[in-house]
Structure formats: structure tokens, C-alpha cells
mmCIF file of C-alpha atoms in Angstrom:
data_model
loop_
_atom_site.group_PDB
_atom_site.id
_atom_site.type_symbol
_atom_site.label_atom_id
_atom_site.label_comp_id
_atom_site.label_asym_id
_atom_site.label_seq_id
_atom_site.Cartn_x
_atom_site.Cartn_y
_atom_site.Cartn_z
ATOM 1 C CA MET P 8 -5.805 -28.799 -21.643
ATOM 2 C CA PHE P 9 -4.833 -32.331 -23.155
ATOM 3 C CA ARG P 10 -6.685 -33.874 -25.684
ATOM 4 C CA ASP P 11 -7.635 -37.536 -25.981
ATOM 5 C CA GLU P 12 -5.157 -37.933 -28.995
ATOM 6 C CA ASP P 13 -2.198 -36.432 -26.921
ATOM 7 C CA TYR P 14 -1.833 -39.385 -24.833
ATOM 8 C CA ARG P 15 -2.866 -43.146 -24.694
ATOM 9 C CA SER P 16 -3.974 -44.799 -21.430
ATOM 10 C CA GLU P 17 -2.162 -47.960 -21.705
ATOM 11 C CA PRO P 18 1.091 -47.613 -19.544
ATOM 12 C CA ASP P 19 4.407 -49.060 -20.838
ATOM 13 C CA GLY P 20 5.119 -51.898 -18.801
ATOM 14 C CA SER P 21 8.793 -51.344 -17.939
ATOM 15 C CA ASN P 22 8.384 -48.059 -16.144
ATOM 16 C CA GLY P 23 4.753 -46.878 -16.270
ATOM 17 C CA SER P 24 5.095 -44.226 -18.584
ATOM 18 C CA PHE P 25 2.539 -43.477 -21.158
ATOM 19 C CA ILE P 26 2.918 -44.478 -24.837
ATOM 20 C CA GLY P 27 2.654 -41.855 -27.241
ATOM 21 C CA TYR P 28 2.260 -38.967 -24.965
ATOM 22 C CA LYS P 29 3.113 -35.640 -26.399
ATOM 23 C CA PRO P 30 3.269 -32.532 -23.677
ATOM 24 C CA ASN P 31 2.233 -29.249 -25.049
ATOM 25 C CA ILE P 32 5.169 -27.611 -24.083
ATOM 26 C CA GLU P 33 4.024 -23.894 -25.015
ATOM 27 C CA GLU P 34 1.106 -24.340 -23.025
ATOM 28 C CA LEU P 35 3.126 -25.543 -20.211
ATOM 29 C CA GLU P 36 5.527 -22.609 -20.424
ATOM 30 C CA MET P 37 2.416 -20.187 -20.397
ATOM 31 C CA LEU P 38 1.265 -21.726 -17.215
ATOM 32 C CA LEU P 39 4.569 -21.555 -15.746
ATOM 33 C CA GLU P 40 4.965 -17.870 -16.539
ATOM 34 C CA ALA P 41 1.726 -16.836 -15.304
ATOM 35 C CA TYR P 42 2.500 -19.113 -12.179
ATOM 36 C CA PHE P 43 5.636 -17.111 -11.509
ATOM 37 C CA VAL P 44 4.218 -13.977 -12.202
ATOM 38 C CA GLN P 45 1.613 -14.521 -9.691
ATOM 39 C CA ILE P 46 4.388 -15.741 -7.038
ATOM 40 C CA ASP P 47 6.414 -12.512 -7.952
ATOM 41 C CA GLY P 48 3.335 -10.144 -7.270
ATOM 42 C CA THR P 49 2.806 -12.022 -3.894
ATOM 43 C CA LEU P 50 6.617 -11.703 -3.088
ATOM 44 C CA ASN P 51 6.733 -8.054 -3.823
ATOM 45 C CA LYS P 52 3.476 -7.367 -1.790
ATOM 46 C CA LEU P 53 4.936 -9.520 1.214
ATOM 47 C CA SER P 54 8.239 -7.650 1.161
ATOM 48 C CA HIS P 55 6.396 -4.409 1.282
ATOM 49 C CA VAL P 56 4.646 -5.310 4.307
ATOM 50 C CA ILE P 57 7.364 -6.786 5.999
ATOM 51 C CA TYR P 58 9.398 -3.439 5.261
ATOM 52 C CA LEU P 59 6.493 -1.082 6.536
ATOM 53 C CA HIS P 60 6.341 -3.202 9.774
ATOM 54 C CA ILE P 61 9.996 -2.966 10.166
ATOM 55 C CA ALA P 62 9.958 0.532 9.674
ATOM 56 C CA SER P 63 7.020 0.930 12.244
ATOM 57 C CA TYR P 64 8.824 -1.020 14.791
ATOM 58 C CA THR P 65 12.059 0.778 14.199
ATOM 59 C CA TYR P 66 10.342 4.227 14.431
ATOM 60 C CA ILE P 67 8.556 2.968 17.865
ATOM 61 C CA VAL P 68 11.880 1.697 19.333
ATOM 62 C CA LEU P 69 13.577 4.862 18.283
ATOM 63 C CA ASN P 70 10.777 7.220 20.064
ATOM 64 C CA THR P 71 10.802 4.904 22.954
ATOM 65 C CA VAL P 72 14.632 5.454 23.503
ATOM 66 C CA GLU P 73 14.141 9.026 23.009
ATOM 67 C CA PHE P 74 11.689 9.421 25.251
ATOM 68 C CA THR P 75 12.971 7.567 28.163
ATOM 69 C CA SER P 76 16.502 9.065 27.639
ATOM 70 C CA PHE P 77 14.606 12.536 27.978
ATOM 71 C CA TYR P 78 13.612 11.886 31.567
ATOM 72 C CA TRP P 79 16.916 10.476 32.822
#
């Protein structure tokens, strides 16, 4: 990921930042894109499962109301 020549280990005395640090922006963008794709897929799966549970619960409630009102 990072090469030794990308940064030096001597911290700058004023704020603790690294002298000569050159972040690899393209690599960071690729990692973030993969991360967000994974999160989006997980969110879609979770949303689908929640939708199925709500639909099942609604069906059960409606059938219960219909069944109990039938005997009243």
C-alpha cells in the first residue's frame, strides 16, 4: 500500500505531521469506492429483509383482524 519512499518517519515538531508524505490519492479513491460498494450492497440486502418482515407482519395482522372479525 505505502512504500518507504512515500513518507519519512521523522515527525515535524510543530504539528506531528510527516515530512514528505505523499498520499496515493488514486489508491485511496479505489479503496473508498470498494468500501462504499460493499456498504451499498449490505444496505440493499438489509432493506430487502426488513421489507419482507414488514410485509409478513402486515399480512399476519390483516389476517388476524379478518379472522377475529369473522367470529364476532
